[in-house]
Amino acid sequence: MKDNTITSAVIVGAGIFGVSTGVQLARRGIRVTMLNEGPPAGGASGRSLSWLNSSRMRSEPYHRLRMAGIDRYRTLSARFPDADWLRFEGGLTWDADDASNGIDAAYRHEVSLGYDARHLSAGEVAAITPGVDTSTITPQGAIFNPGEGWVDLPSLIGLLLKEFAALGGTLVTDQGAAKIVVEGGRAVGAETAAGNRFTADAVVLATGPAVPKMVAEAGETIGDATPVALLVQTKPLAHPLRAVLNTPRVAVRPAPGGTFSLDADWAADEGLRLREDGGHDIDRTIVEALIAAGGGRAPGHSRLPCRLQPQWRDPRPDHRRTSRARGRNRFGAPDACHVPPRALRVTVRGGDISPDR
């Protein structure tokens, strides 16, 4: 190739980054082959909080990027208004009652960017969004962003893969990890662990934390500052909460089928231990503390098993530094470390979601 025109591409990774890229290329008439070590959405896309927002203190360029993404999701929501996997029912956030509280500054910043925001006292919250124990909201109040939402990425990936197949795309799974094939100083394709080689004009990597290692094998460097995170998802739970909550101790998001997803940076920092084989051990007591912080409560004093799934998460795209190779098209996306899910039995009680302060 003597220019940037391509007619074919190989994508390694079938999470949301890889699949959405594959669909966009296929729509433009590019012949696309997508390789994935296991089933699609088996990595971070299957374990992401996937809260659609551009709240708090963000730079204007990064805010514009996030708003462009939210706009695409709104367009998708208009096509599927009854979908239980993509909802825009707002987000509610508040801070701890200490010197770090930045609610007022965050509200003023959001309004300055034209971001839809309401600064509410605890007493005003119940009339705006249901299912929150307002006694846990700190005196500085909370910000409600009515335009925020959430998406269940495995459901979206399934939808996109149907279009991908209809456009002639090829999905290859369960052939083991793939590696880049480099000839004459440029990427010409990828080869699976099963020995099958797929050549193309361009190679896209969407394998998350595996990207730096994969390109290092090809003689290139990509720095990676992706942290590990912990996500807990409940089984179905009858509860009126519809908004995403971002609180001092835990984030809580509704999910399809009446389930809820919970995560917090402190839980990952304190609850995950890296093993020599690259996997992670999970501290059950920290996970129980996360669930207690989320206050997952339902009538009947029932008991719920929760799935534990570590994820790799890159909170901002500029945290990954890329070194571009000649003639190579590459992308990096978050992906999951492989820790088998385990079940916990957690006591739940009647009442509102009650995040700890």
Coordinates of C-alpha atoms in Angstrom, one line a residue:
M1 CA 0.0 0.0 0.0
K2 CA 1.3 3.5 -0.9
D3 CA -1.6 5.4 0.7
N4 CA -4.0 5.1 3.5
T5 CA -6.8 3.4 1.5
I6 CA -7.7 0.0 2.8
T7 CA -10.0 -2.7 1.5
S8 CA -9.6 -5.2 4.4
A9 CA -8.9 -5.3 8.1
V10 CA -8.3 -7.8 10.9
I11 CA -9.6 -6.8 14.3
V12 CA -8.3 -8.7 17.4
G13 CA -10.8 -8.5 20.2
A14 CA -14.6 -8.7 20.2
G15 CA -15.5 -6.4 23.0
I16 CA -17.4 -3.1 22.4
F17 CA -14.3 -1.4 21.0
G18 CA -13.5 -4.2 18.5
V19 CA -17.1 -4.9 17.5
S20 CA -18.2 -1.3 17.0
T21 CA -15.0 -0.6 15.0
G22 CA -15.7 -3.7 12.9
V23 CA -19.3 -2.6 12.2
Q24 CA -18.2 0.9 11.2
L25 CA -15.6 -0.4 8.8
A26 CA -18.0 -3.0 7.3
R27 CA -20.5 -0.2 6.7
R28 CA -17.9 1.5 4.6
G29 CA -17.4 -1.6 2.5
I30 CA -14.2 -2.8 4.2
R31 CA -13.8 -6.6 4.4
V32 CA -13.4 -7.3 8.1
T33 CA -12.3 -10.4 10.0
M34 CA -12.7 -10.3 13.8
L35 CA -10.7 -12.6 16.0
N36 CA -11.5 -13.3 19.7
E37 CA -9.9 -15.7 22.1
G38 CA -13.3 -16.7 23.5
P39 CA -16.9 -15.7 23.2
P40 CA -17.6 -12.0 22.4
A41 CA -18.0 -9.6 25.3
G42 CA -16.0 -12.0 27.5
G43 CA -13.7 -9.3 28.7
A44 CA -14.2 -5.8 30.3
S45 CA -17.3 -5.2 28.1
G46 CA -19.1 -7.9 30.0
R47 CA -18.1 -6.4 33.3
S48 CA -18.3 -2.6 32.8
L49 CA -20.4 -0.2 34.8
S50 CA -20.9 1.6 31.5
W51 CA -22.4 4.7 32.9
L52 CA -23.1 7.3 30.2
N53 CA -22.1 10.6 31.5
S54 CA -19.8 13.6 31.2
S55 CA -20.2 14.9 34.8
R56 CA -17.8 16.5 37.2
M57 CA -14.6 18.4 36.3
R58 CA -13.4 17.4 32.9
S59 CA -11.5 19.4 30.3
E60 CA -13.6 20.9 27.5
P61 CA -12.0 18.7 24.8
Y62 CA -12.7 15.5 26.8
H63 CA -16.2 16.7 27.7
R64 CA -16.9 17.2 23.9
L65 CA -15.6 13.7 23.3
R66 CA -17.9 12.2 25.9
M67 CA -20.9 14.2 24.7
A68 CA -20.3 12.9 21.2
G69 CA -20.5 9.4 22.5
I70 CA -23.6 10.1 24.5
D71 CA -25.2 11.6 21.4
R72 CA -24.6 8.3 19.5
Y73 CA -26.2 6.4 22.3
R74 CA -29.2 8.7 22.3
T75 CA -29.6 8.0 18.6
L76 CA -29.5 4.3 19.3
S77 CA -32.0 4.7 22.1
A78 CA -34.4 6.4 19.7
R79 CA -34.3 3.3 17.5
F80 CA -34.9 1.0 20.5
P81 CA -37.1 3.1 22.9
D82 CA -38.3 0.0 24.9
A83 CA -34.9 -1.6 25.3
D84 CA -34.1 -2.7 28.8
W85 CA -30.3 -2.6 28.0
L86 CA -30.1 1.1 27.2
R87 CA -31.8 3.7 29.5
F88 CA -31.5 7.4 30.1
E89 CA -33.1 8.0 33.5
G90 CA -30.5 10.3 35.0
G91 CA -27.5 10.2 37.3
L92 CA -27.3 11.4 41.0
T93 CA -24.0 12.1 42.7
W94 CA -22.9 13.5 46.0
D95 CA -19.6 13.8 47.9
A96 CA -18.4 13.1 51.4
D97 CA -19.1 15.7 54.2
D98 CA -15.5 16.9 54.5
A99 CA -13.0 19.3 53.0
S100 CA -12.9 17.3 49.8
N101 CA -16.6 18.0 49.0
G102 CA -16.7 19.5 45.5
I103 CA -20.4 19.4 44.7
D104 CA -20.9 23.2 44.4
A105 CA -17.8 23.6 42.2
A106 CA -18.7 20.6 40.1
Y107 CA -22.2 22.0 39.6
R108 CA -21.0 25.4 38.5
H109 CA -18.5 23.8 36.1
E110 CA -21.2 21.6 34.6
V111 CA -23.5 24.5 34.1
S112 CA -20.7 26.6 32.5
L113 CA -20.3 23.8 29.9
G114 CA -24.1 23.7 29.2
Y115 CA -24.3 20.3 30.8
D116 CA -27.9 19.6 32.2
A117 CA -27.6 19.7 36.0
R118 CA -29.7 20.4 39.1
H119 CA -28.2 21.0 42.5
L120 CA -30.6 19.4 45.0
S121 CA -30.9 19.3 48.7
A122 CA -31.5 15.9 50.3
G123 CA -35.2 16.8 50.8
E124 CA -35.7 17.5 47.1
V125 CA -34.2 14.3 45.7
A126 CA -37.2 12.0 46.3
A127 CA -39.5 14.0 44.1
I128 CA -36.9 13.9 41.3
T129 CA -35.7 10.4 41.3
P130 CA -37.0 7.4 43.4
G131 CA -35.4 4.7 45.4
V132 CA -32.7 6.7 47.2
D133 CA -32.3 6.8 51.0
T134 CA -31.9 10.6 51.2
S135 CA -30.6 10.4 54.8
T136 CA -27.3 9.4 53.3
I137 CA -27.0 12.5 51.2
T138 CA -24.5 15.0 52.8
P139 CA -25.5 18.5 53.7
Q140 CA -23.8 20.0 50.6
G141 CA -26.5 18.3 48.5
A142 CA -26.4 16.3 45.4
I143 CA -26.2 16.9 41.6
F144 CA -28.9 15.3 39.4
N145 CA -28.0 15.1 35.7
P146 CA -31.3 14.1 33.9
G147 CA -29.6 13.4 30.6
E148 CA -27.3 10.6 31.9
G149 CA -27.9 6.9 31.4
W150 CA -26.3 3.5 31.2
V151 CA -25.9 0.7 28.6
D152 CA -25.5 -3.0 29.0
L153 CA -22.6 -3.6 26.7
P154 CA -23.1 -7.4 26.1
S155 CA -26.6 -6.7 24.8
L156 CA -25.3 -4.0 22.5
I157 CA -22.5 -6.2 21.3
G158 CA -25.0 -8.9 20.4
L159 CA -27.0 -6.4 18.4
L160 CA -23.9 -5.0 16.6
L161 CA -22.7 -8.5 15.7
K162 CA -26.0 -9.3 13.9
E163 CA -25.4 -6.2 11.7
F164 CA -21.7 -7.2 11.3
A165 CA -22.7 -10.6 10.0
A166 CA -25.3 -9.1 7.7
L167 CA -22.7 -6.8 6.2
G168 CA -20.5 -9.8 5.4
G169 CA -18.1 -9.6 8.4
T170 CA -16.4 -12.7 9.7
L171 CA -16.2 -13.6 13.4
V172 CA -13.6 -16.2 14.4
T173 CA -13.7 -17.3 18.1
D174 CA -12.2 -20.0 20.3
Q175 CA -8.9 -20.4 18.5
G176 CA -6.8 -19.1 21.3
A177 CA -4.9 -15.8 21.6
A178 CA -3.9 -14.1 18.4
K179 CA -0.6 -12.4 17.6
I180 CA 0.3 -9.8 15.1
V181 CA 2.0 -10.9 11.9
V182 CA 4.7 -8.4 10.8
E183 CA 6.4 -8.5 7.5
G184 CA 8.7 -5.9 6.0
G185 CA 8.2 -3.6 9.0
R186 CA 4.5 -3.5 8.8
A187 CA 1.5 -5.4 10.2
V188 CA 0.0 -7.6 7.6
G189 CA -2.4 -9.6 9.7
A190 CA -2.8 -11.8 12.7
E191 CA -2.4 -15.5 13.6
T192 CA -4.4 -17.4 16.1
A193 CA -2.9 -19.9 18.6
A194 CA -4.5 -22.6 16.5
G195 CA -2.2 -21.6 13.7
N196 CA -4.7 -20.0 11.3
R197 CA -3.4 -16.8 9.7
F198 CA -5.6 -13.9 8.5
T199 CA -4.1 -11.2 6.4
A200 CA -5.4 -7.7 5.7
D201 CA -4.4 -4.2 4.8
A202 CA -4.8 -3.0 8.4
V203 CA -4.7 -4.5 11.9
V204 CA -6.8 -3.2 14.8
L205 CA -6.0 -4.3 18.4
A206 CA -8.9 -4.1 20.9
T207 CA -7.5 -6.5 23.5
G208 CA -7.2 -4.1 26.4
P209 CA -4.3 -4.7 28.8
A210 CA -2.9 -7.3 26.3
V211 CA -2.2 -4.5 23.8
P212 CA 1.2 -3.4 25.2
K213 CA 2.5 -7.0 25.3
M214 CA 1.1 -7.7 21.8
V215 CA 2.8 -4.7 20.2
A216 CA 6.0 -5.3 22.2
E217 CA 6.3 -8.6 20.5
A218 CA 6.1 -6.7 17.2
G219 CA 8.8 -4.3 18.3
E220 CA 6.6 -1.4 19.3
T221 CA 5.8 0.4 22.6
I222 CA 2.5 1.4 24.1
G223 CA 2.5 2.6 27.7
D224 CA -0.4 1.4 29.8
A225 CA -1.8 3.1 32.9
T226 CA -5.0 1.0 33.1
P227 CA -6.0 0.2 36.7
V228 CA -7.7 -3.0 37.8
A229 CA -11.3 -2.6 39.1
L230 CA -13.9 -4.7 40.8
L231 CA -17.5 -5.0 39.8
V232 CA -20.2 -6.8 41.7
Q233 CA -23.5 -7.6 40.1
T234 CA -26.6 -8.7 42.0
K235 CA -29.2 -11.2 40.9
P236 CA -32.7 -9.7 40.2
L237 CA -33.9 -7.4 42.9
A238 CA -37.3 -5.6 43.1
H239 CA -36.4 -2.0 43.7
P240 CA -37.6 1.5 42.4
L241 CA -34.1 2.9 41.7
R242 CA -33.7 4.0 38.1
A243 CA -30.9 6.6 38.1
V244 CA -27.2 5.8 38.3
L245 CA -25.8 6.7 41.8
N246 CA -22.3 7.9 42.2
T247 CA -21.6 8.3 46.0
P248 CA -18.6 8.7 48.3
R249 CA -18.3 4.9 48.8
V250 CA -19.9 3.2 45.9
A251 CA -21.4 3.6 42.4
V252 CA -24.7 1.8 41.8
R253 CA -26.3 1.2 38.4
P254 CA -29.5 -0.5 37.4
A255 CA -29.0 -3.3 34.9
P256 CA -31.3 -5.5 32.7
G257 CA -33.6 -7.9 34.4
G258 CA -33.9 -6.0 37.6
T259 CA -30.2 -6.5 38.6
F260 CA -27.8 -3.9 39.9
S261 CA -24.1 -3.4 39.4
L262 CA -21.8 -1.9 42.0
D263 CA -18.2 -0.7 41.9
A264 CA -15.7 1.5 43.8
D265 CA -12.1 2.2 43.3
W266 CA -11.3 1.6 47.0
A267 CA -12.7 -1.9 46.7
A268 CA -10.4 -2.8 43.9
D269 CA -7.4 -1.2 45.7
E270 CA -8.1 -3.1 48.9
G271 CA -9.8 -6.2 47.6
L272 CA -7.7 -7.5 44.7
R273 CA -4.3 -9.2 45.0
L274 CA -2.2 -10.0 41.9
R275 CA -1.0 -13.6 41.7
E276 CA 2.2 -14.7 40.0
D277 CA 0.2 -16.2 37.1
G278 CA -1.2 -12.7 36.4
G279 CA -4.7 -13.5 37.8
H280 CA -6.2 -11.9 40.9
D281 CA -7.4 -13.2 44.2
I282 CA -10.5 -11.4 45.7
D283 CA -10.8 -10.6 49.4
R284 CA -14.4 -11.6 50.3
T285 CA -14.6 -9.2 53.2
I286 CA -13.9 -6.2 50.9
V287 CA -16.6 -7.4 48.5
E288 CA -19.0 -7.7 51.4
A289 CA -18.1 -4.2 52.5
L290 CA -18.8 -2.9 48.9
I291 CA -22.2 -4.6 48.9
A292 CA -22.9 -3.1 52.4
A293 CA -22.0 0.3 51.0
G294 CA -24.4 -0.2 48.2
G295 CA -27.1 -1.2 50.6
G296 CA -28.7 -3.7 48.2
R297 CA -32.0 -4.2 50.0
A298 CA -35.2 -5.9 49.0
P299 CA -38.4 -6.9 50.9
G300 CA -38.6 -10.2 52.6
H301 CA -35.1 -10.5 54.1
S302 CA -34.1 -12.6 51.2
R303 CA -30.6 -13.6 50.4
L304 CA -28.9 -12.9 47.1
P305 CA -25.8 -14.5 45.4
C306 CA -23.6 -11.9 43.8
R307 CA -21.2 -12.4 40.9
L308 CA -17.6 -11.2 41.4
Q309 CA -15.8 -10.1 38.2
P310 CA -12.6 -8.2 38.1
Q311 CA -12.3 -5.8 35.2
W312 CA -9.6 -3.7 33.6
R313 CA -10.8 -0.2 33.2
D314 CA -9.1 2.9 31.6
P315 CA -11.1 5.9 32.9
R316 CA -9.6 8.3 30.3
P317 CA -8.3 7.6 26.8
D318 CA -5.3 10.0 27.4
H319 CA -4.0 7.6 30.1
R320 CA -2.8 5.3 27.3
R321 CA 0.2 6.6 25.4
T322 CA 0.6 5.2 21.9
S323 CA 3.7 5.0 19.7
R324 CA 2.5 4.7 16.1
A325 CA 4.1 2.2 13.8
R326 CA 4.6 2.8 10.1
G327 CA 1.7 1.5 8.1
R328 CA -0.2 0.2 11.1
N329 CA -3.7 1.1 12.3
R330 CA -4.1 0.2 16.0
F331 CA -6.5 0.8 18.8
G332 CA -6.4 -0.2 22.4
A333 CA -9.4 -0.9 24.6
P334 CA -9.9 -2.1 28.2
D335 CA -10.3 -5.8 28.7
A336 CA -10.7 -8.2 31.6
C337 CA -8.3 -10.3 33.5
H338 CA -9.6 -13.8 33.7
V339 CA -10.8 -14.7 37.2
P340 CA -13.7 -17.2 37.3
P341 CA -16.9 -15.7 38.9
R342 CA -17.6 -16.8 42.4
A343 CA -20.9 -16.7 44.3
L344 CA -21.5 -14.9 47.6
R345 CA -24.6 -15.1 49.7
V346 CA -25.5 -11.6 50.9
T347 CA -28.2 -10.6 53.3
V348 CA -30.6 -8.0 51.9
R349 CA -33.3 -6.1 53.8
G350 CA -36.3 -4.0 52.8
G351 CA -35.9 -0.3 52.2
D352 CA -34.2 2.2 49.8
I353 CA -30.7 1.9 48.3
S354 CA -28.6 3.4 51.2
P355 CA -25.0 4.0 50.2
D356 CA -22.7 4.6 53.1
R357 CA -21.3 8.1 53.6

